[in-house]
Protein backbone atom coordinates (compact mmCIF):
# COMPACT_ATOMS: atom_id res chain seq x y z
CA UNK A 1 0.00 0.00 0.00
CA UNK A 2 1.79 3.08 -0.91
CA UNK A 3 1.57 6.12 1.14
CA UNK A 4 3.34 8.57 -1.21
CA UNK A 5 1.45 11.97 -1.04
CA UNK A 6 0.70 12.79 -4.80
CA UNK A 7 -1.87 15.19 -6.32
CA UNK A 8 -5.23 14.45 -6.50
CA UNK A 9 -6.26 12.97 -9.78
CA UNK A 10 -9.53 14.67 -10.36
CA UNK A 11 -9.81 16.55 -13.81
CA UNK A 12 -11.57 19.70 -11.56
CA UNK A 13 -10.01 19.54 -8.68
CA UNK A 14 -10.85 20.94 -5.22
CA UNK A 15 -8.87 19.24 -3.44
CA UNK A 16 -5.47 18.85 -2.31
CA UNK A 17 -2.56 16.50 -2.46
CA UNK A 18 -2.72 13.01 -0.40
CA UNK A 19 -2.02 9.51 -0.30
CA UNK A 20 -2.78 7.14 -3.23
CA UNK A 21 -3.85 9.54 -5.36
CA UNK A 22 -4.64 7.77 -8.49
CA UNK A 23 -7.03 8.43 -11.61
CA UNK A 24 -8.85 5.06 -10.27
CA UNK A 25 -9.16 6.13 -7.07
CA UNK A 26 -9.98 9.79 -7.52
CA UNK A 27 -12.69 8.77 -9.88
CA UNK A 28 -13.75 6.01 -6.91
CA UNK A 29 -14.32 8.66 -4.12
CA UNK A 30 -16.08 11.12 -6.54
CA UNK A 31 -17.94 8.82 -7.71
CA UNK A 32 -19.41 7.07 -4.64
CA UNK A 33 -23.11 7.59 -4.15
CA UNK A 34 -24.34 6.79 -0.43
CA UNK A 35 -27.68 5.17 -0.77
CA UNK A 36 -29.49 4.74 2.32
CA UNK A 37 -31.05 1.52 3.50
CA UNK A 38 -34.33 0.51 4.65
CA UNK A 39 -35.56 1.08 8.43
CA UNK A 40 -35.96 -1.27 10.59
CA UNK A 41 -39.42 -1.50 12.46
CA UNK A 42 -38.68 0.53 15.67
CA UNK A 43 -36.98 3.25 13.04
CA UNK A 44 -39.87 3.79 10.90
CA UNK A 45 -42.42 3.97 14.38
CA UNK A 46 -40.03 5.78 17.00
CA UNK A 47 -36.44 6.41 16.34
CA UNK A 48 -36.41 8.33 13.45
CA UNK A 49 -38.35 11.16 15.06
CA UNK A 50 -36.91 10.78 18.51
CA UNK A 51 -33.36 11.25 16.39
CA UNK A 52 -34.49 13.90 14.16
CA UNK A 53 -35.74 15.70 17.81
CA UNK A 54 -32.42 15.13 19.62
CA UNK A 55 -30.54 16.68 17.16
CA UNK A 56 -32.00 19.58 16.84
CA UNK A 57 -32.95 20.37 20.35
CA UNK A 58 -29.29 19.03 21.76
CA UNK A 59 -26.62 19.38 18.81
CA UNK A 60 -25.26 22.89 17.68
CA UNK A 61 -24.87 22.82 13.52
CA UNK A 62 -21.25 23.63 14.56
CA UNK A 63 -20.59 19.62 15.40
CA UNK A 64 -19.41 17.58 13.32
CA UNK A 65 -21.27 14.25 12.99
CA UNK A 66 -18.21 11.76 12.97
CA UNK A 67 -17.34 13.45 16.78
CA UNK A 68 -21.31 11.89 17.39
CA UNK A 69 -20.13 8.86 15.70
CA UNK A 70 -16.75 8.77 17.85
CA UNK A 71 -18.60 9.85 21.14
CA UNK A 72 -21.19 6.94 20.84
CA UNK A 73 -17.99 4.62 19.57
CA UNK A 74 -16.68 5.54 23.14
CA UNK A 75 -19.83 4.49 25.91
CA UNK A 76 -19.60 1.41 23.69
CA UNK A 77 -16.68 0.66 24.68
CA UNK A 78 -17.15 1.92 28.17
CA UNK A 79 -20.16 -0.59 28.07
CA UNK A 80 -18.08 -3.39 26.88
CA UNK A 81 -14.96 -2.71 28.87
CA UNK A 82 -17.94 -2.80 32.04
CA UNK A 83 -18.45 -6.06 31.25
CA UNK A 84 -15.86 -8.02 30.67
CA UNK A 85 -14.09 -6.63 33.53
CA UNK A 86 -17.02 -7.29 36.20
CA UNK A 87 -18.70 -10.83 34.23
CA UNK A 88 -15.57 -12.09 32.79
CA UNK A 89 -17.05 -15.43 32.48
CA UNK A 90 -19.71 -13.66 30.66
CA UNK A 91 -22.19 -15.52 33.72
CA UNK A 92 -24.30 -12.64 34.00
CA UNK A 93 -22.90 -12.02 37.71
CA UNK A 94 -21.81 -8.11 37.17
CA UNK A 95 -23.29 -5.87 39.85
CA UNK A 96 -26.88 -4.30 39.07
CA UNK A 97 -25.32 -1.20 38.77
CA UNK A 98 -23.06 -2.44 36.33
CA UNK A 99 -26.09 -3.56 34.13
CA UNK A 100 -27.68 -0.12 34.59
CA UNK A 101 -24.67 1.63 33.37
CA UNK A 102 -24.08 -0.42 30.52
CA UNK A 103 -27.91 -0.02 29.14
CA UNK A 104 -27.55 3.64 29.54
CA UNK A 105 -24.23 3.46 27.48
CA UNK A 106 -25.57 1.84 25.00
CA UNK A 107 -28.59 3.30 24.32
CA UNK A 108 -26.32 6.26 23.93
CA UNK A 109 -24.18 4.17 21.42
CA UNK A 110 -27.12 3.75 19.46
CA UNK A 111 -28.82 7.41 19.83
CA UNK A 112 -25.76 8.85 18.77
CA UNK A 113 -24.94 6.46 15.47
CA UNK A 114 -28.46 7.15 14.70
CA UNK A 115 -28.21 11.08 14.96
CA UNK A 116 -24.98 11.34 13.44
CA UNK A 117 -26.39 11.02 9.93
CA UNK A 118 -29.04 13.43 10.65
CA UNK A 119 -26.89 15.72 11.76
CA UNK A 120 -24.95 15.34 8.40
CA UNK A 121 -27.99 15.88 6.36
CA UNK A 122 -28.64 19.00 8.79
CA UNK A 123 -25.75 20.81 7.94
CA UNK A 124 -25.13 19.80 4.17
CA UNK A 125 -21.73 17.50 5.52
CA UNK A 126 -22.13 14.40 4.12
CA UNK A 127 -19.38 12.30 3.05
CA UNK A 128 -17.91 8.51 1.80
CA UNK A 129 -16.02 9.40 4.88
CA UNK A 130 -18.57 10.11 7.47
CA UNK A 131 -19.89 6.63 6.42
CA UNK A 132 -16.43 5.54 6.80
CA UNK A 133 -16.26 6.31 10.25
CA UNK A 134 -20.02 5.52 11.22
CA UNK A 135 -19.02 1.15 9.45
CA UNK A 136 -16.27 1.31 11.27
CA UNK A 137 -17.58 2.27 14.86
CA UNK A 138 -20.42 -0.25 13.82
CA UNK A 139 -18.23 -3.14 13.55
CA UNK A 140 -16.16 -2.84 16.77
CA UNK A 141 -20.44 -2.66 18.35
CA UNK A 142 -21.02 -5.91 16.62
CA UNK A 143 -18.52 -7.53 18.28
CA UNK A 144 -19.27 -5.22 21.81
CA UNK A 145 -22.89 -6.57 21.49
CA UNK A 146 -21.74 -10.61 20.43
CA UNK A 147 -20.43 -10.76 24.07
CA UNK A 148 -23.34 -9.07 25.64
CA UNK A 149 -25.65 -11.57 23.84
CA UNK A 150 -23.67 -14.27 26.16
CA UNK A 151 -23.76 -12.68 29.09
CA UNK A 152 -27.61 -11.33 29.79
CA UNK A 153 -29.24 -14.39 28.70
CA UNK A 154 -27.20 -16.13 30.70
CA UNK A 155 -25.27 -18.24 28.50
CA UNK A 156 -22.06 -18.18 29.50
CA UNK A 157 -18.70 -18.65 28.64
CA UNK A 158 -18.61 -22.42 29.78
CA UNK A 159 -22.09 -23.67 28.59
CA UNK A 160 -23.85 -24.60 32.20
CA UNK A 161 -26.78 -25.94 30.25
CA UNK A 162 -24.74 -28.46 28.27
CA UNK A 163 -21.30 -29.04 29.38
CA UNK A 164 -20.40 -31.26 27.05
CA UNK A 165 -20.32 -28.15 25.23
CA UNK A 166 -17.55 -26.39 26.58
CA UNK A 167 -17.35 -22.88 25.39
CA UNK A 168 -18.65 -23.59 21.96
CA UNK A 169 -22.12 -21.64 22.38
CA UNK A 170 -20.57 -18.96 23.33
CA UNK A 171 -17.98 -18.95 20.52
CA UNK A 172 -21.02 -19.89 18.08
CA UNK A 173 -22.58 -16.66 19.34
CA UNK A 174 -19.61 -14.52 19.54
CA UNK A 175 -18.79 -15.50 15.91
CA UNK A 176 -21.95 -14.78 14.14
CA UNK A 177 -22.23 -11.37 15.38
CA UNK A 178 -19.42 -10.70 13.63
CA UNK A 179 -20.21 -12.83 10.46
CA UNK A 180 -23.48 -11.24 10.41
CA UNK A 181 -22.30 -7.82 10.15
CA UNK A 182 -19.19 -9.21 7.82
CA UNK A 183 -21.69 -10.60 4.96
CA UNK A 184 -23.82 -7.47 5.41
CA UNK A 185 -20.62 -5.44 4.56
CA UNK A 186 -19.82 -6.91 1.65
CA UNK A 187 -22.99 -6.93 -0.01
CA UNK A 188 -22.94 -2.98 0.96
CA UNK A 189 -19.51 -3.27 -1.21
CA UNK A 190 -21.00 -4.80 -3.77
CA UNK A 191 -24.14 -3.68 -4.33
CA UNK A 192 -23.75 -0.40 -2.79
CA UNK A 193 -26.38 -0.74 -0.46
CA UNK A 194 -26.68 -2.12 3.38
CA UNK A 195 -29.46 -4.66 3.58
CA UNK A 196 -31.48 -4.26 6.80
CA UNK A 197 -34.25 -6.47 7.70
CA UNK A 198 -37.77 -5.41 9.32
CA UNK A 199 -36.51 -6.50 12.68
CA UNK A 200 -32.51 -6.52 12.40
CA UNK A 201 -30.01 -4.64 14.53
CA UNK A 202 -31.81 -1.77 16.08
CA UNK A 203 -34.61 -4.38 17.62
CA UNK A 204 -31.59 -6.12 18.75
CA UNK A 205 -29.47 -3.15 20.58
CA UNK A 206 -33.14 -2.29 22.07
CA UNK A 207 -33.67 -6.24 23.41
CA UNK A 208 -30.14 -6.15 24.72
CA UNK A 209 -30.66 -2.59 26.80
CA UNK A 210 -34.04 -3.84 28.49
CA UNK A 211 -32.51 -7.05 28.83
CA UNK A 212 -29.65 -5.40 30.92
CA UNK A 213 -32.48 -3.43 33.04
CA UNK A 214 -34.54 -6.39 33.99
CA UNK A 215 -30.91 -8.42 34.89
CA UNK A 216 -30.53 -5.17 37.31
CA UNK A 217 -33.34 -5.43 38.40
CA UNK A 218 -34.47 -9.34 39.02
CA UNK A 219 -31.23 -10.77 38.25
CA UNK A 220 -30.25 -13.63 35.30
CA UNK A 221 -31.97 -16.97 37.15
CA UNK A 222 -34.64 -16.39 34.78
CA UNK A 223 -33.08 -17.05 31.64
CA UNK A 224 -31.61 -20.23 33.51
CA UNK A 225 -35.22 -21.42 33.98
CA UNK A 226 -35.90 -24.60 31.88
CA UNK A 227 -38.64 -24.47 29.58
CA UNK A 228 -40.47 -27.12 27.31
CA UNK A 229 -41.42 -26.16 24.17
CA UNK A 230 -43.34 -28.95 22.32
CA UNK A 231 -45.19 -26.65 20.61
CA UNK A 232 -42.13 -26.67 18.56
CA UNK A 233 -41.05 -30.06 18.25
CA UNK A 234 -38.36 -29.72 21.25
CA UNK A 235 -39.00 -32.73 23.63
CA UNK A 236 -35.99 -31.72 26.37
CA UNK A 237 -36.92 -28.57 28.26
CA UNK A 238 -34.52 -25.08 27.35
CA UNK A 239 -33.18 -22.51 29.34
CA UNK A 240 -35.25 -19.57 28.52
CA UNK A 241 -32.38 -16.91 27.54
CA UNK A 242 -30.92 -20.32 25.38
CA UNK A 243 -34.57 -20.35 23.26
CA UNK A 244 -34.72 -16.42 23.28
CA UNK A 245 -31.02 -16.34 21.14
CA UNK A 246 -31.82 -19.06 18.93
CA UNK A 247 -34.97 -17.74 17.49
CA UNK A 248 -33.78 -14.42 17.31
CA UNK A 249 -30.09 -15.97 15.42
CA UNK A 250 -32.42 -18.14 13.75
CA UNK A 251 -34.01 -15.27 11.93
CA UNK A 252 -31.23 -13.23 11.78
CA UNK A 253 -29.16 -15.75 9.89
CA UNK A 254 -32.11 -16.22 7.48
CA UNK A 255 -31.84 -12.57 6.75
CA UNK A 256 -28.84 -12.90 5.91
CA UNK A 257 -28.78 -16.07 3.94
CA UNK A 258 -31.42 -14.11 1.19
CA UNK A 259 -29.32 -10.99 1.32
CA UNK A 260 -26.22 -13.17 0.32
CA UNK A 261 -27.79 -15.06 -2.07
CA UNK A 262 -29.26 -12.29 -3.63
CA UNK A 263 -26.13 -10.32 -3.51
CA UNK A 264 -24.11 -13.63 -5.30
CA UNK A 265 -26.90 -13.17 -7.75
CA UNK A 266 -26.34 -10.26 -8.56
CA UNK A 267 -23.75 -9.98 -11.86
CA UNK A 268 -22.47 -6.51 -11.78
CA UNK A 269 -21.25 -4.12 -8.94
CA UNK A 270 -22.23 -0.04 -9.59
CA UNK A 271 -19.20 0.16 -7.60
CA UNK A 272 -16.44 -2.23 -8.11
CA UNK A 273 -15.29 -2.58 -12.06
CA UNK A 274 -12.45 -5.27 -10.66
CA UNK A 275 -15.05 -7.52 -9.14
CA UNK A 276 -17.44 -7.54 -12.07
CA UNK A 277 -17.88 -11.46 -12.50
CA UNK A 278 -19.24 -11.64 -9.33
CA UNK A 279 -18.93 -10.76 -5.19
CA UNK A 280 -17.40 -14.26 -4.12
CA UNK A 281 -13.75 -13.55 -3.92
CA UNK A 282 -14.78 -10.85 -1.36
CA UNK A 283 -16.95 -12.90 0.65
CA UNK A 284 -14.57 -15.85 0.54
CA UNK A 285 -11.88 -13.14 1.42
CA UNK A 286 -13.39 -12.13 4.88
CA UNK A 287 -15.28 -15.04 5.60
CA UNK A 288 -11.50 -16.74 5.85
CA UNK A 289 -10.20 -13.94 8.23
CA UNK A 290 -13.42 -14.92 10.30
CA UNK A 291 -12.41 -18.40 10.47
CA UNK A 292 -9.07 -17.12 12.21
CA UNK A 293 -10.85 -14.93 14.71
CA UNK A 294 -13.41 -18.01 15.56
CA UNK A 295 -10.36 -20.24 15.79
CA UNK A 296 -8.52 -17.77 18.16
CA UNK A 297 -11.18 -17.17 20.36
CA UNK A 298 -12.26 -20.90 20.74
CA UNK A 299 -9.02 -22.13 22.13
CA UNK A 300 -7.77 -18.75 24.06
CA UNK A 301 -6.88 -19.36 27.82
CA UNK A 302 -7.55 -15.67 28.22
CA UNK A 303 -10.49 -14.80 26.46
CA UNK A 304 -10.89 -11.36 27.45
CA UNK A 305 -7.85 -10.18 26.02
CA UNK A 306 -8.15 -12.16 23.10
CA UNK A 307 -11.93 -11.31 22.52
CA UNK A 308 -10.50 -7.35 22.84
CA UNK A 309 -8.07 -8.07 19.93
CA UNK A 310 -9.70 -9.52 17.91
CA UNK A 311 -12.56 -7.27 17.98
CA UNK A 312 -9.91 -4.62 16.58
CA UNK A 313 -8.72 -7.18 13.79
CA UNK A 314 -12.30 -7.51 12.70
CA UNK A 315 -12.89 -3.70 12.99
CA UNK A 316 -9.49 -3.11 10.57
CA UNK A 317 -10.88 -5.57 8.46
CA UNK A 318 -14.04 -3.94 7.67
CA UNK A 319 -12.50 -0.73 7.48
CA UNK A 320 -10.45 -2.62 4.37
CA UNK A 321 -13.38 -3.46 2.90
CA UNK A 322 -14.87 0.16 3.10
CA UNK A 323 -11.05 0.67 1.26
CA UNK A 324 -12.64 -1.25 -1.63
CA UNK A 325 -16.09 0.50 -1.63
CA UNK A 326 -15.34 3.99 -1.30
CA UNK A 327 -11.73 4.84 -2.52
CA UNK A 328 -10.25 1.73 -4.27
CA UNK A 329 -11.97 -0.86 -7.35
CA UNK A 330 -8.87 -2.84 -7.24
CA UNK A 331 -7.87 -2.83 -3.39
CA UNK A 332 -7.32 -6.43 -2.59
CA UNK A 333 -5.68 -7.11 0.64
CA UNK A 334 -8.95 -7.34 2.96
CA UNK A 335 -7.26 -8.99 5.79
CA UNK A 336 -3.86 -8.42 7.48
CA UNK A 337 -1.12 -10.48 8.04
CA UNK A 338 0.11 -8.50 11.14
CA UNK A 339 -3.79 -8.73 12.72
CA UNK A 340 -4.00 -12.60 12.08
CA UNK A 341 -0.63 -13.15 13.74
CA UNK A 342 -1.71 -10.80 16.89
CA UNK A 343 -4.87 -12.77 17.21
CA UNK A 344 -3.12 -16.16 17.37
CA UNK A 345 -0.90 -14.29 19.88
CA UNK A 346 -3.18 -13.70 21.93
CA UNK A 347 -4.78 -17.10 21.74
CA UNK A 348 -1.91 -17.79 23.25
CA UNK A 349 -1.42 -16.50 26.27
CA UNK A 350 -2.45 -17.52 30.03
CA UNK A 351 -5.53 -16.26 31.80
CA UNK A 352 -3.45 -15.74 34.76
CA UNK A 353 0.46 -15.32 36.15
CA UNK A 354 2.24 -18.53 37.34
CA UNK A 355 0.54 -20.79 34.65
CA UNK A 356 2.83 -23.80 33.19
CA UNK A 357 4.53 -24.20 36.56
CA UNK A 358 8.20 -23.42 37.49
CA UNK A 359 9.96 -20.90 36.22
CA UNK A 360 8.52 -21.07 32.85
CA UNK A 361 5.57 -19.75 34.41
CA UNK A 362 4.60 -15.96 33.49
CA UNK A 363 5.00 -13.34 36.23
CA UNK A 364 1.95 -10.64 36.58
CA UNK A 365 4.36 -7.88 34.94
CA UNK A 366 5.44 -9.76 32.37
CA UNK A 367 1.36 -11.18 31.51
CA UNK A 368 0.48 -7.57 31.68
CA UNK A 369 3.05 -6.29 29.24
CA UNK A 370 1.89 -8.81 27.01
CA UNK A 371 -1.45 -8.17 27.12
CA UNK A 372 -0.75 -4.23 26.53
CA UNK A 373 1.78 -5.10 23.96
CA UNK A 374 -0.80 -7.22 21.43
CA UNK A 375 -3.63 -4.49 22.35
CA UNK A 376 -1.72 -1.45 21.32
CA UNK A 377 -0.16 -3.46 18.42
CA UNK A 378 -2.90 -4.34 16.70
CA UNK A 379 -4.85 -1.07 17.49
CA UNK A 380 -1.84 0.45 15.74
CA UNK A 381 -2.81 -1.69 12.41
CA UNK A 382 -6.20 -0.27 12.55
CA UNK A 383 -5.31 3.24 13.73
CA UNK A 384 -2.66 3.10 9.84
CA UNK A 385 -5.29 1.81 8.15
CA UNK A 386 -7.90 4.01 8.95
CA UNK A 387 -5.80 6.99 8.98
CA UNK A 388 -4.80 6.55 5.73
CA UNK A 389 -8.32 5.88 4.40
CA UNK A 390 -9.17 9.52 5.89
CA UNK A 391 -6.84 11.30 4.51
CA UNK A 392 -6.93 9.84 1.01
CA UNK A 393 -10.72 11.08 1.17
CA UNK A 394 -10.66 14.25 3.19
CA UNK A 395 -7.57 14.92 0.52
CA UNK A 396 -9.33 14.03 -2.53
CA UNK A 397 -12.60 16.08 -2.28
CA UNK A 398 -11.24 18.64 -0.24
CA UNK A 399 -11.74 17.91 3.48
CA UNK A 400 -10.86 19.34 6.67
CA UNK A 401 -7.71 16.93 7.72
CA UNK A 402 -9.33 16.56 10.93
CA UNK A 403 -12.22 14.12 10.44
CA UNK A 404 -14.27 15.63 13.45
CA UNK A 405 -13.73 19.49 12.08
CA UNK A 406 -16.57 20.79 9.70
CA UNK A 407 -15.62 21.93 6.42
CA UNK A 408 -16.39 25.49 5.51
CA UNK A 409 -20.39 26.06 4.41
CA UNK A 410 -19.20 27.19 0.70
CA UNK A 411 -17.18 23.93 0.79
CA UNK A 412 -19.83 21.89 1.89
CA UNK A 413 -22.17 23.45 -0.99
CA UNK A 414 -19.50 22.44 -3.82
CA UNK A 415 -19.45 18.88 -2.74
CA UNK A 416 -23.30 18.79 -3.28
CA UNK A 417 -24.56 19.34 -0.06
């Protein structure tokens, strides 16, 4: 990937010089048409008004909506980060007020990636790299909200239900957050629109907050409570939270079974001239990097660190593949080398200090460095990756540098605002 700074390409040219400036990839980013998707259920009867509101009662047109994006990116995190640290066996034994903190956080996750692109139509600042920024915080929350699927239905990291099981529900669950969000992505690339189902992730994000309320409140024994459902042609009883996930996977995955097949279908791409016999390089491209973050996390010994880096890797990933979409037709690489080797890493090493006995064992400052070591590491892959994304597009039609700074209103009338 070069990172020579060359003049933009673009026969009229508002821009400036930046990295991998190419007539290709000019033409990509000027190009690129955002096309919005279809709401979801609770967006077409609540959200879209109660975003529309917010913004313009709370936000000044002065913000920038990737600092909404970034601010919602960050009680995300603080949400996750809550978690893992208080239910690390993902149990559902945090505190109550551990539970209430991470709803609130991640309703405000979700209010804020929903105002962020009315804010953007507000003040005329729409951009391939606003949506840049608003995919990538997305895929870090898939991952965020994988693990909270585990934990407030009561699930587990060691299946209790079925111990022959081991950790494999949890894995299974883990996994196809991601490879949910992964197979919507690249039919996005492709097609050049997200497919969203009448009940998909904003139902989800709103199950997962009450769900987080009630556990406050009354605690997770309930999703433990064995339930028969003949009705269904189950003769053993379920757990309740176990029953809950599966139907709602269940029709997740068949969402996303029709939007694959549909987008394999499909012949052409409006966006990607490389790719023109058909999507299944790129699916077959991430799919594969998936099968090294589900083999990672399946045999870790210290899953919260592991779970942490790989959530990154996946996050880098995705932003390659927004690469592809918005700025390159013939960028290729869409995993990393250096992120599947930190993942394996981190599969790697102990939950605790003084495993493998003797002095082979590892001492706490020694785990510790470790586990900061692979975390900045591979945060440093994404942090290159994206940076360069941002300033090949804030370069190329004329962008503030700063990706939370507002261009200037004439500016922001030029690029068709």
């Amino acid at each position: 990937m070069s990172s020579t700074v060359a003049p933009c390409c673009a026969a009229s040219n508002p821009g400036r010089p930046h990295v991998r400036a190419s007539a290709a990839r000019c033409a990509q980013v000027r190009s690129y048409k955002y096309t919005s998707p279809d709401d979801t259920l609770l967006e077409s009867l609540i959200l879209n008004r109660f975003w529309a509101f917010a913004v313009r009662a709370f936000v000044p047109e002065w913000v920038a909506p990737n600092l909404l994006t970034f601010v919602g990116l960050l009680h995300a995190l603080a949400a996750y980060a809550l978690l893992l640290a208080h239910s690390p066996a993902l149990d559902g034994s945090a505190p109550s007020w551990v539970y209430v903190a991470c709803a609130v956080c991640l309703f405000v996750y979700q209010t804020m990636d929903g105002m962020d692109g009315k804010q953007a139509r507000r003040v005329g600042a729409g951009s391939p790299l606003g949506e840049v920024v608003d995919h990538g915080a997305d895929a870090i929350a898939s991952c965020v909200y994988g693990v909270f699927l585990v934990d407030v239905f009561g699930i587990g990291w060691e299946s209790a239900y079925a111990p022959s099981l081991g950790r494999w529900p949890a894995v299974c669950l883990i996994t196809y957050s991601r490879a949910a969000f992964a197979l919507d992505s690249v039919a996005a690339a492709f097609t050049g629109r997200l497919p969203v189902a009448r009940l998909d992730a904003q139902e989800l994000q709103a199950v997962i907050q009450l769900t987080c309320l009630w556990n406050a409140a009354r605690g997770v024994e309930c999703w433990r409570e064995l339930v028969a459902f003949g009705a269904l042609g189950l003769d053993e009883p379920m757990p309740l939270g176990v029953m809950v996930v599966l139907l709602g996977a269940g029709a997740g995955a068949y969402a996303r079974l029709k939007s694959t097949a549909a987008t394999l279908a499909a012949k052409t791409s409006p966006h990607l001239p490389a790719y023109s016999r058909g999507p299944a390089l790129i699916y077959a491209r991430v799919l594969s990097f998936e099968l090294v973050l589900t083999a990672a996390t399946a045999h870790c010994a210290n899953f919260p660190l592991t779970h942490v880096v790989t959530t990154v890797a996946f996050g880098e990933c995705m932003v390659r593949l927004m690469h592809l979409r918005v700025a390159d037709p013939d960028f290729k690489p869409l995993s990393s080398a250096y992120g599947a080797a930190y993942v394996a890493l981190a599969a790697c090493v102990p939950a605790a200090a003084g495993r493998n006995g003797g002095s082979g064992g590892w001492s706490e400052g020694g785990l510790a460095a470790t586990c900061a070591a692979l975390i900045l590491a591979v945060m440093w892959e994404y942090a290159a990756l994206f940076s360069t994304l941002a300033a090949q597009l804030t370069g190329c039609l004329g962008l503030p540098a700063n990706p939370f700074a507002l261009a200037g209103r004439e500016g922001r009338r030029e690029k068709g605002a």
